[in-house]
PDB file of C-alpha atoms in Angstrom:
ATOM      1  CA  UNK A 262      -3.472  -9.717 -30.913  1.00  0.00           C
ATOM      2  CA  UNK A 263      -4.856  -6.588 -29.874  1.00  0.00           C
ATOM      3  CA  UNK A 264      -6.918  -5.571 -26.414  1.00  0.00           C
ATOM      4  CA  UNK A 265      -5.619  -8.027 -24.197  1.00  0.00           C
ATOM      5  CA  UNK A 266      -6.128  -7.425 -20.935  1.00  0.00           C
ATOM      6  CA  UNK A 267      -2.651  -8.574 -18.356  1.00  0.00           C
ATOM      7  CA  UNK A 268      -2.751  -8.706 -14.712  1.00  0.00           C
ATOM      8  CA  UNK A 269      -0.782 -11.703 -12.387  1.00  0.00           C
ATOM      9  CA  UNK A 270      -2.720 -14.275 -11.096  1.00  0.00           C
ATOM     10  CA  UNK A 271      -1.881 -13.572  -7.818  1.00  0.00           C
ATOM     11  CA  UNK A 272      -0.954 -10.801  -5.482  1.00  0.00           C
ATOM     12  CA  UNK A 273       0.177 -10.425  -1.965  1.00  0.00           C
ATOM     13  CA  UNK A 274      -0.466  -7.279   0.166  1.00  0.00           C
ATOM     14  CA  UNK A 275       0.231  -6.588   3.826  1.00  0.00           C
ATOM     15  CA  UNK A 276      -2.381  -6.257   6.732  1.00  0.00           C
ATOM     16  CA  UNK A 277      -2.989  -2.188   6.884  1.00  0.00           C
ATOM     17  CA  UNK A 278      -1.311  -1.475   4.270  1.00  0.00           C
ATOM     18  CA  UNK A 279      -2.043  -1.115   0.586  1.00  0.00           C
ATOM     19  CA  UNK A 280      -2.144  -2.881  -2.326  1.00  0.00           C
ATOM     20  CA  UNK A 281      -2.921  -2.402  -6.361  1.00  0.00           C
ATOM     21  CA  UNK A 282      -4.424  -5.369  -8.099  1.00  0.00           C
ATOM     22  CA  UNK A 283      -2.434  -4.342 -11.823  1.00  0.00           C
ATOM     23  CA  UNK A 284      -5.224  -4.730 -14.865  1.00  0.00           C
ATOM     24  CA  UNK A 285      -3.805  -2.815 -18.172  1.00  0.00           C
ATOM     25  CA  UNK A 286      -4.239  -2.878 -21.943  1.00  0.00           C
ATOM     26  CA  UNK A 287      -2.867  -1.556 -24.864  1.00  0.00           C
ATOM     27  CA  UNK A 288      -5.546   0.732 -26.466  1.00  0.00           C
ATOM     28  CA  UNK A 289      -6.009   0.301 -29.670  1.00  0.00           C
ATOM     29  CA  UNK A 290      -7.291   3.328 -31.838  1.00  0.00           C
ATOM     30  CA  UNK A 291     -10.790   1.735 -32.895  1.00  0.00           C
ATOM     31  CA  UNK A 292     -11.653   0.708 -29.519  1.00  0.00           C
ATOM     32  CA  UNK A 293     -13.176   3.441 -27.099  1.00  0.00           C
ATOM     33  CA  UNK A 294     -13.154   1.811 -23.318  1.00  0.00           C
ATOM     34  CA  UNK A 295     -16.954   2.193 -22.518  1.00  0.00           C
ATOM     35  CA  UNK A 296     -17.183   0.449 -18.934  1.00  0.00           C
ATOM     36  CA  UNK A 297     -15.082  -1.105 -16.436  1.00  0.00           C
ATOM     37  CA  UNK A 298     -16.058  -3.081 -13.767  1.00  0.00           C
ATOM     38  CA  UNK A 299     -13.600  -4.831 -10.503  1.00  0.00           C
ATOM     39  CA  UNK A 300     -16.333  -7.864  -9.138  1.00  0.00           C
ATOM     40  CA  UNK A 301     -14.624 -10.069  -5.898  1.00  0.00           C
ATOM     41  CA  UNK A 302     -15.441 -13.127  -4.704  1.00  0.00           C
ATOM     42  CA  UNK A 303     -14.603 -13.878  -1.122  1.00  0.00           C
ATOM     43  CA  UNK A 304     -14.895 -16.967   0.737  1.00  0.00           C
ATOM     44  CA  UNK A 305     -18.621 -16.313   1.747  1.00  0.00           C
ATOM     45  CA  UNK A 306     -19.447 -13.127  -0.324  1.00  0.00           C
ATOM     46  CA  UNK A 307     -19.314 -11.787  -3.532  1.00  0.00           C
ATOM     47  CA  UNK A 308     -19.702  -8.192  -5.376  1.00  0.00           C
ATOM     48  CA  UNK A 309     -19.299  -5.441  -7.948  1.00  0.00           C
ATOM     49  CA  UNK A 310     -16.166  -3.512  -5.907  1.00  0.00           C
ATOM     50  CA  UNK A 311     -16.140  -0.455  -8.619  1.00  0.00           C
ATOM     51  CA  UNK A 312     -17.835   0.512 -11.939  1.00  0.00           C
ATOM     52  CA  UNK A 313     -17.018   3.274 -14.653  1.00  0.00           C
ATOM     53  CA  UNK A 314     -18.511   4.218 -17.170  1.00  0.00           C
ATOM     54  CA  UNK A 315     -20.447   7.319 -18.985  1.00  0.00           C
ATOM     55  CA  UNK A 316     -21.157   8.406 -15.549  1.00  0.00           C
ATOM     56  CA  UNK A 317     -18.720   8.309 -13.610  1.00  0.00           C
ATOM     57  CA  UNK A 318     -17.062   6.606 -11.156  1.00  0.00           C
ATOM     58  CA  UNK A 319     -18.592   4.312  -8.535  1.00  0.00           C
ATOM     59  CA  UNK A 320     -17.782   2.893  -5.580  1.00  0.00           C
ATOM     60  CA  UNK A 321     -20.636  -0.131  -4.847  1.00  0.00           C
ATOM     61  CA  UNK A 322     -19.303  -1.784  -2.506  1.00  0.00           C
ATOM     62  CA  UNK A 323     -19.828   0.013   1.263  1.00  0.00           C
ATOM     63  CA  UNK A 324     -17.128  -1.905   2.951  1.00  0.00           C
ATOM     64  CA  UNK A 325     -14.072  -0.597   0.609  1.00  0.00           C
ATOM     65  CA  UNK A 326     -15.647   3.296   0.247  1.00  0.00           C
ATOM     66  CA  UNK A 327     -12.960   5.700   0.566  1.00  0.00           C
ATOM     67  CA  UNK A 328     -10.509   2.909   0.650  1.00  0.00           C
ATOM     68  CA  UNK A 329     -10.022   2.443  -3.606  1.00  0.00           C
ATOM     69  CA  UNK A 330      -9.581   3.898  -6.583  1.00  0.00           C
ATOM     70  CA  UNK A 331      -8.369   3.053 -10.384  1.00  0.00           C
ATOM     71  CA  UNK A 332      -6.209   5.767 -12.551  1.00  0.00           C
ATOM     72  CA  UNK A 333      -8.212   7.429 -14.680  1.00  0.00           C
ATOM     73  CA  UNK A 334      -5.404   9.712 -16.774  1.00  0.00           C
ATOM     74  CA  UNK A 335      -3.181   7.056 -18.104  1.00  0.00           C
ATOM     75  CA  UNK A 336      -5.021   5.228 -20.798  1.00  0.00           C
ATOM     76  CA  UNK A 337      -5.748   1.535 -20.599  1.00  0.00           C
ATOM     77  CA  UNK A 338      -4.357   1.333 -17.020  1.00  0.00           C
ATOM     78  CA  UNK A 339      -7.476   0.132 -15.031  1.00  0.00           C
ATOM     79  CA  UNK A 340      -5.527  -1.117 -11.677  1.00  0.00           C
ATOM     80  CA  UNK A 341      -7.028  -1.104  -8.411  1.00  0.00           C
ATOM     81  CA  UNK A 342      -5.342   0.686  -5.665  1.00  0.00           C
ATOM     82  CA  UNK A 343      -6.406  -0.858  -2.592  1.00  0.00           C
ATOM     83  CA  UNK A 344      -6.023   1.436   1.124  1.00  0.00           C
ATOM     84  CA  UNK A 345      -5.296   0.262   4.340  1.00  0.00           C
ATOM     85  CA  UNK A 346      -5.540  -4.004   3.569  1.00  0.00           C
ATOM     86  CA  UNK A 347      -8.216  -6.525   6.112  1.00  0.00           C
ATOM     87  CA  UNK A 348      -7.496  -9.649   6.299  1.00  0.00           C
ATOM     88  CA  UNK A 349     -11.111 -10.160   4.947  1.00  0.00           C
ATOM     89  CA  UNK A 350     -10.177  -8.538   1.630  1.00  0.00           C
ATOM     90  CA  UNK A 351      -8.474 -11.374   0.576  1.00  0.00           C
ATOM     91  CA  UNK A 352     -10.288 -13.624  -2.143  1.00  0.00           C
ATOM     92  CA  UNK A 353     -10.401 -13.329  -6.633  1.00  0.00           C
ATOM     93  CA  UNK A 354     -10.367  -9.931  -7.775  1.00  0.00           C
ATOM     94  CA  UNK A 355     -11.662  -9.802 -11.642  1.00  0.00           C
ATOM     95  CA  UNK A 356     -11.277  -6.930 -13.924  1.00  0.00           C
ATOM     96  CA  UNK A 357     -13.405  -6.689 -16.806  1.00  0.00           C
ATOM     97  CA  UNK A 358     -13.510  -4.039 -19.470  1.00  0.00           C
ATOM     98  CA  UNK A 359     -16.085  -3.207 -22.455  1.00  0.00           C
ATOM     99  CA  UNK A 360     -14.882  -1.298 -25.463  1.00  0.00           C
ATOM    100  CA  UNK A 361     -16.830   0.154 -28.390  1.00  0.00           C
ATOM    101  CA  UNK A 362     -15.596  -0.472 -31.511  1.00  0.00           C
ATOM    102  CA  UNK A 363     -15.963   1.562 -34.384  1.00  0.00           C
ATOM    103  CA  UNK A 364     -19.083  -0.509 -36.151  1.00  0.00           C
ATOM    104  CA  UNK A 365     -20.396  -0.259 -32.791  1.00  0.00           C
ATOM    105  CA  UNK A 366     -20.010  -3.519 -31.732  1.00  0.00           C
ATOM    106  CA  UNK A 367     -19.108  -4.577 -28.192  1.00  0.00           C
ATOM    107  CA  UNK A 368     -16.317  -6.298 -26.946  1.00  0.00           C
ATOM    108  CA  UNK A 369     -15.641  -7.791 -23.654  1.00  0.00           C
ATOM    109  CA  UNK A 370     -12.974  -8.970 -21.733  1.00  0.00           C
ATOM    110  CA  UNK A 371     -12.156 -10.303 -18.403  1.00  0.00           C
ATOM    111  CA  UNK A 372      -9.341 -11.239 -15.909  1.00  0.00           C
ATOM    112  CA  UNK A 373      -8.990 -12.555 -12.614  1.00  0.00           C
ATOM    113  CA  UNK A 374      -6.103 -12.155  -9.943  1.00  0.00           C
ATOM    114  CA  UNK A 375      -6.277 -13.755  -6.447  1.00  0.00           C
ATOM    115  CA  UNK A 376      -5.265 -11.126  -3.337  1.00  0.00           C
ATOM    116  CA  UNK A 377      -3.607 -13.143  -0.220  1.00  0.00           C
ATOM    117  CA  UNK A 378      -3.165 -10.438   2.533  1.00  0.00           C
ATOM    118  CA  UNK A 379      -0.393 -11.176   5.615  1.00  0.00           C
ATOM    119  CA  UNK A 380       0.242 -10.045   8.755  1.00  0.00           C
ATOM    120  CA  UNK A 381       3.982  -9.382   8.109  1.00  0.00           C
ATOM    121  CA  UNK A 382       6.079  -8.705  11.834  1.00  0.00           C
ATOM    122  CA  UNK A 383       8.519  -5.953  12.479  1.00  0.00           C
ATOM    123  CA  UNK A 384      11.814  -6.367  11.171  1.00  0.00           C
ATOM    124  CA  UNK A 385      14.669  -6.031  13.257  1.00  0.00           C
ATOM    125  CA  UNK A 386      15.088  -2.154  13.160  1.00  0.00           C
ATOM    126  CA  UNK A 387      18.464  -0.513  11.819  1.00  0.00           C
ATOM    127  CA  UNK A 388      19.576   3.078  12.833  1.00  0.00           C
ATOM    128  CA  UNK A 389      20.335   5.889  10.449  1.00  0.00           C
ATOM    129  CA  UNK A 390      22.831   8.758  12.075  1.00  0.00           C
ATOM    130  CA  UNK A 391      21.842  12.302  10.294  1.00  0.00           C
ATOM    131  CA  UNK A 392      24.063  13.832   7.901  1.00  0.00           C
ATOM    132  CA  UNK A 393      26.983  14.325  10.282  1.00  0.00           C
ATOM    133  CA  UNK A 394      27.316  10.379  11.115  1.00  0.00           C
ATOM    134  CA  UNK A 395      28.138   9.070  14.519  1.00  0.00           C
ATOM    135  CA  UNK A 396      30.772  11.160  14.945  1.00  0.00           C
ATOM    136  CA  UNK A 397      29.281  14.660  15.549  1.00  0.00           C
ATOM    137  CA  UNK A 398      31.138  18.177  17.148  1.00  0.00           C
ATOM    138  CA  UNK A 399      29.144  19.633  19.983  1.00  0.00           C
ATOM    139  CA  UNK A 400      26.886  21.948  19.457  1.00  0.00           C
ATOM    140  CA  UNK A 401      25.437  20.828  16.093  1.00  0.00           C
ATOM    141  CA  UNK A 402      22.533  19.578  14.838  1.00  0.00           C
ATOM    142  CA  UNK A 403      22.384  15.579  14.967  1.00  0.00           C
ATOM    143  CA  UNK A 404      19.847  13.098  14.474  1.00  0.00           C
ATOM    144  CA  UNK A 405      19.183   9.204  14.409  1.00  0.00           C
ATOM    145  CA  UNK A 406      16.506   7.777  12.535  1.00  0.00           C
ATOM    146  CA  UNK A 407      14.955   4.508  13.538  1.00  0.00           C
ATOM    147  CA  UNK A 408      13.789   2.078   9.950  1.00  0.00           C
ATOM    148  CA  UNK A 409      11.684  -1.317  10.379  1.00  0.00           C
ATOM    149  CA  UNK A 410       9.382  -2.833   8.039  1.00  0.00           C
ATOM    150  CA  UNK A 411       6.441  -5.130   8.289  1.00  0.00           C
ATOM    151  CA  UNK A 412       2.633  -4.538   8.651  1.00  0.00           C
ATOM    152  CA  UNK A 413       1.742  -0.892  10.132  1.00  0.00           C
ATOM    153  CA  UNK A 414       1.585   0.459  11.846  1.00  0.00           C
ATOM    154  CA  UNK A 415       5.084   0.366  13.526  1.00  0.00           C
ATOM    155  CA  UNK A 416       5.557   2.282  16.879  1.00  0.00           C
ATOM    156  CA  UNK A 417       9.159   2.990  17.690  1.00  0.00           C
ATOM    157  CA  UNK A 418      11.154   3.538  21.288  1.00  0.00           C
ATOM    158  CA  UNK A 419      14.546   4.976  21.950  1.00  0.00           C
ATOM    159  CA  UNK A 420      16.022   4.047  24.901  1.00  0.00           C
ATOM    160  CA  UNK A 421      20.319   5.249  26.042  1.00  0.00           C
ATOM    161  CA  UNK A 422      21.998   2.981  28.490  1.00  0.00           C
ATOM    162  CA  UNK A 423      22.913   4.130  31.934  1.00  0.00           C
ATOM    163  CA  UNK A 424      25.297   3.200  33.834  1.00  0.00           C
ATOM    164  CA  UNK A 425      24.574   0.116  35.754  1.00  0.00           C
ATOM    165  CA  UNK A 426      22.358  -1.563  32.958  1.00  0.00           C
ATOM    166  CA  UNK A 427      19.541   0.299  32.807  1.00  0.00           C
ATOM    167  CA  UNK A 428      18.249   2.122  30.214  1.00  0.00           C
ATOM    168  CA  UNK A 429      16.331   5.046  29.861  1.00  0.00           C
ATOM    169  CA  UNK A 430      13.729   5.773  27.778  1.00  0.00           C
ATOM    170  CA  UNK A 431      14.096   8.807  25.115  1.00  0.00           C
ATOM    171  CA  UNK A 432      11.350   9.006  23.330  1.00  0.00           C
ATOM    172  CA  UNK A 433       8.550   7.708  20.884  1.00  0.00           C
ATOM    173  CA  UNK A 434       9.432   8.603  17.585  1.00  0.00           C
ATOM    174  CA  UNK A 435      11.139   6.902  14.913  1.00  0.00           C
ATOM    175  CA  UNK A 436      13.479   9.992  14.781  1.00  0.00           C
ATOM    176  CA  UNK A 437      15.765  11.175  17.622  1.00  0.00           C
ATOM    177  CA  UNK A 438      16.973  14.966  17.127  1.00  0.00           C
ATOM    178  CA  UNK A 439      19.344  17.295  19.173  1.00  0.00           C
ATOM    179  CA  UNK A 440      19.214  20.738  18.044  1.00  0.00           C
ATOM    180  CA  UNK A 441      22.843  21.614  20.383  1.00  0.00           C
ATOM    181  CA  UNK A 442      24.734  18.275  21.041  1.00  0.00           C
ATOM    182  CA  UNK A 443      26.449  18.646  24.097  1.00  0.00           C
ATOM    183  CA  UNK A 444      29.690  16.281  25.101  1.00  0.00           C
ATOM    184  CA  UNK A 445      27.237  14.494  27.781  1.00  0.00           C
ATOM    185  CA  UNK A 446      25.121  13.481  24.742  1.00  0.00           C
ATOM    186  CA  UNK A 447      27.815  11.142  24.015  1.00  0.00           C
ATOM    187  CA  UNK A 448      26.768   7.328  24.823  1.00  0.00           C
ATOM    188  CA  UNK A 449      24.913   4.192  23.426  1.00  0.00           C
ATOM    189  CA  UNK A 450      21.424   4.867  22.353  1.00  0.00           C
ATOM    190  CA  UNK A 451      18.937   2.200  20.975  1.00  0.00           C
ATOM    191  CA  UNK A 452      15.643   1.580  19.112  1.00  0.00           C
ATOM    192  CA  UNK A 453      13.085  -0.985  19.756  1.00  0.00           C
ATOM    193  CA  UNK A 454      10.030  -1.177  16.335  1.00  0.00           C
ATOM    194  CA  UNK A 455       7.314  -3.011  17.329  1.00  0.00           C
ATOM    195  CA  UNK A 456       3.708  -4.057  15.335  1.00  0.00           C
ATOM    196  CA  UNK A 457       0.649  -5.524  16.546  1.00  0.00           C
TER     197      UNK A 457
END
């Protein structure tokens, strides 16, 4: 058996994020890859996403410009990478790929994967101390990182406890940083990660 295109028949990605729909042969010496063409069909719609061939690269579609591309340096990988995922992206992705032989005649071959894209929530967040740890001498260096996953983007809060209950909040950023811990740095500090 020889050109044979592989992909999965079906892919998930995650709501703003990315995704690559895998299509790959193994090229076979004969055979010169002379165009390559990613078509969807979505629920209502349907379209030539991306073509190559002698000329180039091209993007047909308007709605994913800037937002996909397909290696072109690693022979008979023909995946499409897939920025920043709408919901309305989901449908059948097919891949289909015309090589020359060497009596000139054509071949063609064609595969099909369906892309499901999900709104995936924040995980519950967990906290990574610096390189010191939680257990850190005053004036050094110390940080806590704040790690969720789920669809971005994720917006992160720190918050210390007070005395009392309340809490105060710390900052924005996933990361926390003191450049000089001082002993009234010591305390119970937390992280909220939130999506849409």
């Amino acid at each position: 058996a020889f050109l044979v295109l592989r992909a999965p028949s079906e892919i998930e990605g995650t709501w703003k994020g990315s995704a690559t729909l895998p299509c790959a042969y193994v090229p076979v010496g004969d055979f010169v890859q002379q165009t390559l063409m990613w078509t969807v069909v979505h629920d209502q719609t349907s379209g030539t996403i991306f073509r190559r061939d002698d000329s180039g690269n091209h993007v047909l579609l308007s709605e994913y410009r800037d937002r996909v591309s397909v290696p072109s340096n690693t022979p008979g990988n023909v995946s499409l990478h897939i920025l920043n995922l709408e919901i309305s992206d989901r449908g059948a992705y097919t891949c289909q790929v015309t090589w020359r032989a060497s009596n000139n005649s054509l071949v063609t071959q064609e595969i099909t994967t369906k892309l499901e894209v999900v709104k995936v929530p924040a995980t519950k967040p967990v906290i990574r101390p610096g390189e010191l740890g939680l257990r850190v001498p005053a004036g050094a260096r110390a940080s806590l990182t704040c790690v969720a996953s789920g669809s971005p983007p994720i917006s992160y809060r720190w918050f210390r406890s007070s005395p009392g209950g309340s809490a105060e909040l710390l900052g924005s950023q996933a990361e926390l940083a003191w450049d000089s811990l001082q002993p009234s740095d010591a305390g119970e500090y937390y992280c909220e990660a939130e999506n849409r």
